[in-house]
Amino acid sequence: MKKVKLQVCNGTTCFVMGGADMQNMVDQLMVKFKDCLEIERVRCLNACSLSDNFAKAPYANIDGQLVGNANFQTITKIIEEKLSND
Ligand code: FES
């Protein structure tokens, strides 16, 4: 079974920019994708250090693809695309 690796940023910038809702998102994703998803919380994905990127926080990384404005809908769509590309 294919697995998608999701890294969710737990850093200060992402937390302030909406990351406080990330735990709820992670809980929903774990229910939706169960065995197809490996989730890791990381301290900072280093995307926030670029000034243009600040407003796009919170960030996540899905199989190496950096995703800004991370929310349940966006992350779900990308995970479904990656799982269907097999
Ligand atoms: S705090 Fe999230 S990318 Fe830096």
mmCIF file with all atom_site columns, C-alpha atoms and ligand atoms in Angstrom:
data_model
loop_
_atom_site.group_PDB
_atom_site.id
_atom_site.type_symbol
_atom_site.label_atom_id
_atom_site.label_alt_id
_atom_site.label_comp_id
_atom_site.label_asym_id
_atom_site.label_entity_id
_atom_site.label_seq_id
_atom_site.pdbx_PDB_ins_code
_atom_site.Cartn_x
_atom_site.Cartn_y
_atom_site.Cartn_z
_atom_site.occupancy
_atom_site.B_iso_or_equiv
_atom_site.pdbx_formal_charge
_atom_site.auth_seq_id
_atom_site.auth_comp_id
_atom_site.auth_asym_id
_atom_site.auth_atom_id
_atom_site.pdbx_PDB_model_num
ATOM   1  C  CA  . MET A 1 1  ? 0.000  0.000  0.000  1.00 0.00 ? 1  MET A CA  1
ATOM   2  C  CA  . LYS A 1 2  ? 1.339  3.399  -0.984 1.00 0.00 ? 2  LYS A CA  1
ATOM   3  C  CA  . LYS A 1 3  ? 1.995  5.827  1.832  1.00 0.00 ? 3  LYS A CA  1
ATOM   4  C  CA  . VAL A 1 4  ? 2.225  9.596  1.677  1.00 0.00 ? 4  VAL A CA  1
ATOM   5  C  CA  . LYS A 1 5  ? 4.543  11.369 4.093  1.00 0.00 ? 5  LYS A CA  1
ATOM   6  C  CA  . LEU A 1 6  ? 3.122  14.568 5.535  1.00 0.00 ? 6  LEU A CA  1
ATOM   7  C  CA  . GLN A 1 7  ? 5.243  16.946 7.571  1.00 0.00 ? 7  GLN A CA  1
ATOM   8  C  CA  . VAL A 1 8  ? 3.270  19.560 9.470  1.00 0.00 ? 8  VAL A CA  1
ATOM   9  C  CA  . CYS A 1 9  ? 5.112  22.645 10.622 1.00 0.00 ? 9  CYS A CA  1
ATOM   10 C  CA  . ASN A 1 10 ? 4.954  23.284 14.325 1.00 0.00 ? 10 ASN A CA  1
ATOM   11 C  CA  . GLY A 1 11 ? 7.078  26.438 14.275 1.00 0.00 ? 11 GLY A CA  1
ATOM   12 C  CA  . THR A 1 12 ? 6.160  29.792 15.750 1.00 0.00 ? 12 THR A CA  1
ATOM   13 C  CA  . THR A 1 13 ? 5.372  31.579 12.478 1.00 0.00 ? 13 THR A CA  1
ATOM   14 C  CA  . CYS A 1 14 ? 3.102  28.819 11.281 1.00 0.00 ? 14 CYS A CA  1
ATOM   15 C  CA  . PHE A 1 15 ? 1.442  28.546 14.666 1.00 0.00 ? 15 PHE A CA  1
ATOM   16 C  CA  . VAL A 1 16 ? 0.669  32.268 14.710 1.00 0.00 ? 16 VAL A CA  1
ATOM   17 C  CA  . MET A 1 17 ? -0.582 32.198 11.116 1.00 0.00 ? 17 MET A CA  1
ATOM   18 C  CA  . GLY A 1 18 ? -3.168 29.510 11.705 1.00 0.00 ? 18 GLY A CA  1
ATOM   19 C  CA  . GLY A 1 19 ? -1.176 26.524 12.801 1.00 0.00 ? 19 GLY A CA  1
ATOM   20 C  CA  . ALA A 1 20 ? -3.168 26.403 16.003 1.00 0.00 ? 20 ALA A CA  1
ATOM   21 C  CA  . ASP A 1 21 ? -5.818 24.613 13.944 1.00 0.00 ? 21 ASP A CA  1
ATOM   22 C  CA  . MET A 1 22 ? -3.287 22.099 12.636 1.00 0.00 ? 22 MET A CA  1
ATOM   23 C  CA  . GLN A 1 23 ? -3.920 19.528 15.355 1.00 0.00 ? 23 GLN A CA  1
ATOM   24 C  CA  . ASN A 1 24 ? -7.573 19.408 14.363 1.00 0.00 ? 24 ASN A CA  1
ATOM   25 C  CA  . MET A 1 25 ? -6.499 19.019 10.721 1.00 0.00 ? 25 MET A CA  1
ATOM   26 C  CA  . VAL A 1 26 ? -4.064 16.237 11.596 1.00 0.00 ? 26 VAL A CA  1
ATOM   27 C  CA  . ASP A 1 27 ? -6.762 14.399 13.540 1.00 0.00 ? 27 ASP A CA  1
ATOM   28 C  CA  . GLN A 1 28 ? -9.146 14.602 10.568 1.00 0.00 ? 28 GLN A CA  1
ATOM   29 C  CA  . LEU A 1 29 ? -6.465 13.484 8.107  1.00 0.00 ? 29 LEU A CA  1
ATOM   30 C  CA  . MET A 1 30 ? -5.560 10.482 10.268 1.00 0.00 ? 30 MET A CA  1
ATOM   31 C  CA  . VAL A 1 31 ? -9.194 9.381  10.229 1.00 0.00 ? 31 VAL A CA  1
ATOM   32 C  CA  . LYS A 1 32 ? -9.613 9.995  6.492  1.00 0.00 ? 32 LYS A CA  1
ATOM   33 C  CA  . PHE A 1 33 ? -6.399 8.368  5.229  1.00 0.00 ? 33 PHE A CA  1
ATOM   34 C  CA  . LYS A 1 34 ? -5.622 5.901  8.039  1.00 0.00 ? 34 LYS A CA  1
ATOM   35 C  CA  . ASP A 1 35 ? -2.845 3.569  6.836  1.00 0.00 ? 35 ASP A CA  1
ATOM   36 C  CA  . CYS A 1 36 ? -1.977 5.641  3.755  1.00 0.00 ? 36 CYS A CA  1
ATOM   37 C  CA  . LEU A 1 37 ? -0.519 8.529  5.686  1.00 0.00 ? 37 LEU A CA  1
ATOM   38 C  CA  . GLU A 1 38 ? 2.602  9.012  7.772  1.00 0.00 ? 38 GLU A CA  1
ATOM   39 C  CA  . ILE A 1 39 ? 2.497  12.261 9.736  1.00 0.00 ? 39 ILE A CA  1
ATOM   40 C  CA  . GLU A 1 40 ? 5.443  14.020 11.310 1.00 0.00 ? 40 GLU A CA  1
ATOM   41 C  CA  . ARG A 1 41 ? 5.401  17.304 13.192 1.00 0.00 ? 41 ARG A CA  1
ATOM   42 C  CA  . VAL A 1 42 ? 8.490  19.359 12.526 1.00 0.00 ? 42 VAL A CA  1
ATOM   43 C  CA  . ARG A 1 43 ? 9.907  22.408 14.247 1.00 0.00 ? 43 ARG A CA  1
ATOM   44 C  CA  . CYS A 1 44 ? 10.173 24.589 11.124 1.00 0.00 ? 44 CYS A CA  1
ATOM   45 C  CA  . LEU A 1 45 ? 10.207 23.799 7.417  1.00 0.00 ? 45 LEU A CA  1
ATOM   46 C  CA  . ASN A 1 46 ? 12.332 26.908 6.803  1.00 0.00 ? 46 ASN A CA  1
ATOM   47 C  CA  . ALA A 1 47 ? 9.777  28.298 4.366  1.00 0.00 ? 47 ALA A CA  1
ATOM   48 C  CA  . CYS A 1 48 ? 8.919  31.164 6.679  1.00 0.00 ? 48 CYS A CA  1
ATOM   49 C  CA  . SER A 1 49 ? 12.415 32.642 6.521  1.00 0.00 ? 49 SER A CA  1
ATOM   50 C  CA  . LEU A 1 50 ? 11.776 34.133 3.088  1.00 0.00 ? 50 LEU A CA  1
ATOM   51 C  CA  . SER A 1 51 ? 9.869  37.405 3.461  1.00 0.00 ? 51 SER A CA  1
ATOM   52 C  CA  . ASP A 1 52 ? 7.510  36.721 0.540  1.00 0.00 ? 52 ASP A CA  1
ATOM   53 C  CA  . ASN A 1 53 ? 6.548  33.423 2.087  1.00 0.00 ? 53 ASN A CA  1
ATOM   54 C  CA  . PHE A 1 54 ? 5.605  34.726 5.514  1.00 0.00 ? 54 PHE A CA  1
ATOM   55 C  CA  . ALA A 1 55 ? 1.979  35.389 4.571  1.00 0.00 ? 55 ALA A CA  1
ATOM   56 C  CA  . LYS A 1 56 ? 1.545  31.880 3.175  1.00 0.00 ? 56 LYS A CA  1
ATOM   57 C  CA  . ALA A 1 57 ? 2.030  30.169 6.547  1.00 0.00 ? 57 ALA A CA  1
ATOM   58 C  CA  . PRO A 1 58 ? 1.084  27.709 7.909  1.00 0.00 ? 58 PRO A CA  1
ATOM   59 C  CA  . TYR A 1 59 ? 3.191  25.286 5.889  1.00 0.00 ? 59 TYR A CA  1
ATOM   60 C  CA  . ALA A 1 60 ? 3.212  21.589 5.326  1.00 0.00 ? 60 ALA A CA  1
ATOM   61 C  CA  . ASN A 1 61 ? 5.377  19.305 3.223  1.00 0.00 ? 61 ASN A CA  1
ATOM   62 C  CA  . ILE A 1 62 ? 3.812  16.418 1.338  1.00 0.00 ? 62 ILE A CA  1
ATOM   63 C  CA  . ASP A 1 63 ? 6.306  13.948 -0.123 1.00 0.00 ? 63 ASP A CA  1
ATOM   64 C  CA  . GLY A 1 64 ? 8.764  16.783 -0.651 1.00 0.00 ? 64 GLY A CA  1
ATOM   65 C  CA  . GLN A 1 65 ? 6.199  19.276 -1.986 1.00 0.00 ? 65 GLN A CA  1
ATOM   66 C  CA  . LEU A 1 66 ? 6.055  22.444 0.093  1.00 0.00 ? 66 LEU A CA  1
ATOM   67 C  CA  . VAL A 1 67 ? 2.467  23.627 0.616  1.00 0.00 ? 67 VAL A CA  1
ATOM   68 C  CA  . GLY A 1 68 ? 1.555  27.079 1.911  1.00 0.00 ? 68 GLY A CA  1
ATOM   69 C  CA  . ASN A 1 69 ? -1.767 28.124 3.421  1.00 0.00 ? 69 ASN A CA  1
ATOM   70 C  CA  . ALA A 1 70 ? -2.082 24.570 4.622  1.00 0.00 ? 70 ALA A CA  1
ATOM   71 C  CA  . ASN A 1 71 ? -5.593 23.557 5.565  1.00 0.00 ? 71 ASN A CA  1
ATOM   72 C  CA  . PHE A 1 72 ? -7.660 20.387 5.495  1.00 0.00 ? 72 PHE A CA  1
ATOM   73 C  CA  . GLN A 1 73 ? -9.057 20.934 1.988  1.00 0.00 ? 73 GLN A CA  1
ATOM   74 C  CA  . THR A 1 74 ? -5.734 21.776 0.366  1.00 0.00 ? 74 THR A CA  1
ATOM   75 C  CA  . ILE A 1 75 ? -3.826 18.975 2.043  1.00 0.00 ? 75 ILE A CA  1
ATOM   76 C  CA  . THR A 1 76 ? -6.572 16.439 1.332  1.00 0.00 ? 76 THR A CA  1
ATOM   77 C  CA  . LYS A 1 77 ? -6.603 17.306 -2.380 1.00 0.00 ? 77 LYS A CA  1
ATOM   78 C  CA  . ILE A 1 78 ? -2.833 16.913 -2.722 1.00 0.00 ? 78 ILE A CA  1
ATOM   79 C  CA  . ILE A 1 79 ? -2.748 13.637 -0.778 1.00 0.00 ? 79 ILE A CA  1
ATOM   80 C  CA  . GLU A 1 80 ? -5.540 12.216 -2.958 1.00 0.00 ? 80 GLU A CA  1
ATOM   81 C  CA  . GLU A 1 81 ? -3.620 13.220 -6.092 1.00 0.00 ? 81 GLU A CA  1
ATOM   82 C  CA  . LYS A 1 82 ? -0.435 11.583 -4.838 1.00 0.00 ? 82 LYS A CA  1
ATOM   83 C  CA  . LEU A 1 83 ? -2.246 8.383  -3.861 1.00 0.00 ? 83 LEU A CA  1
ATOM   84 C  CA  . SER A 1 84 ? -3.964 8.174  -7.257 1.00 0.00 ? 84 SER A CA  1
ATOM   85 C  CA  . ASN A 1 85 ? -0.710 8.677  -9.174 1.00 0.00 ? 85 ASN A CA  1
ATOM   86 C  CA  . ASP A 1 86 ? 0.242  5.048  -8.886 1.00 0.00 ? 86 ASP A CA  1
HETATM 87 S  S1  . FES B 2 .  ? 7.590  28.175 11.279 1.00 0.00 ? 1  FES B S1  1
HETATM 88 FE FE1 . FES B 2 .  ? 6.650  27.046 9.710  1.00 0.00 ? 1  FES B FE1 1
HETATM 89 S  S2  . FES B 2 .  ? 7.979  27.143 8.042  1.00 0.00 ? 1  FES B S2  1
HETATM 90 FE FE2 . FES B 2 .  ? 9.004  28.151 9.645  1.00 0.00 ? 1  FES B FE2 1
#
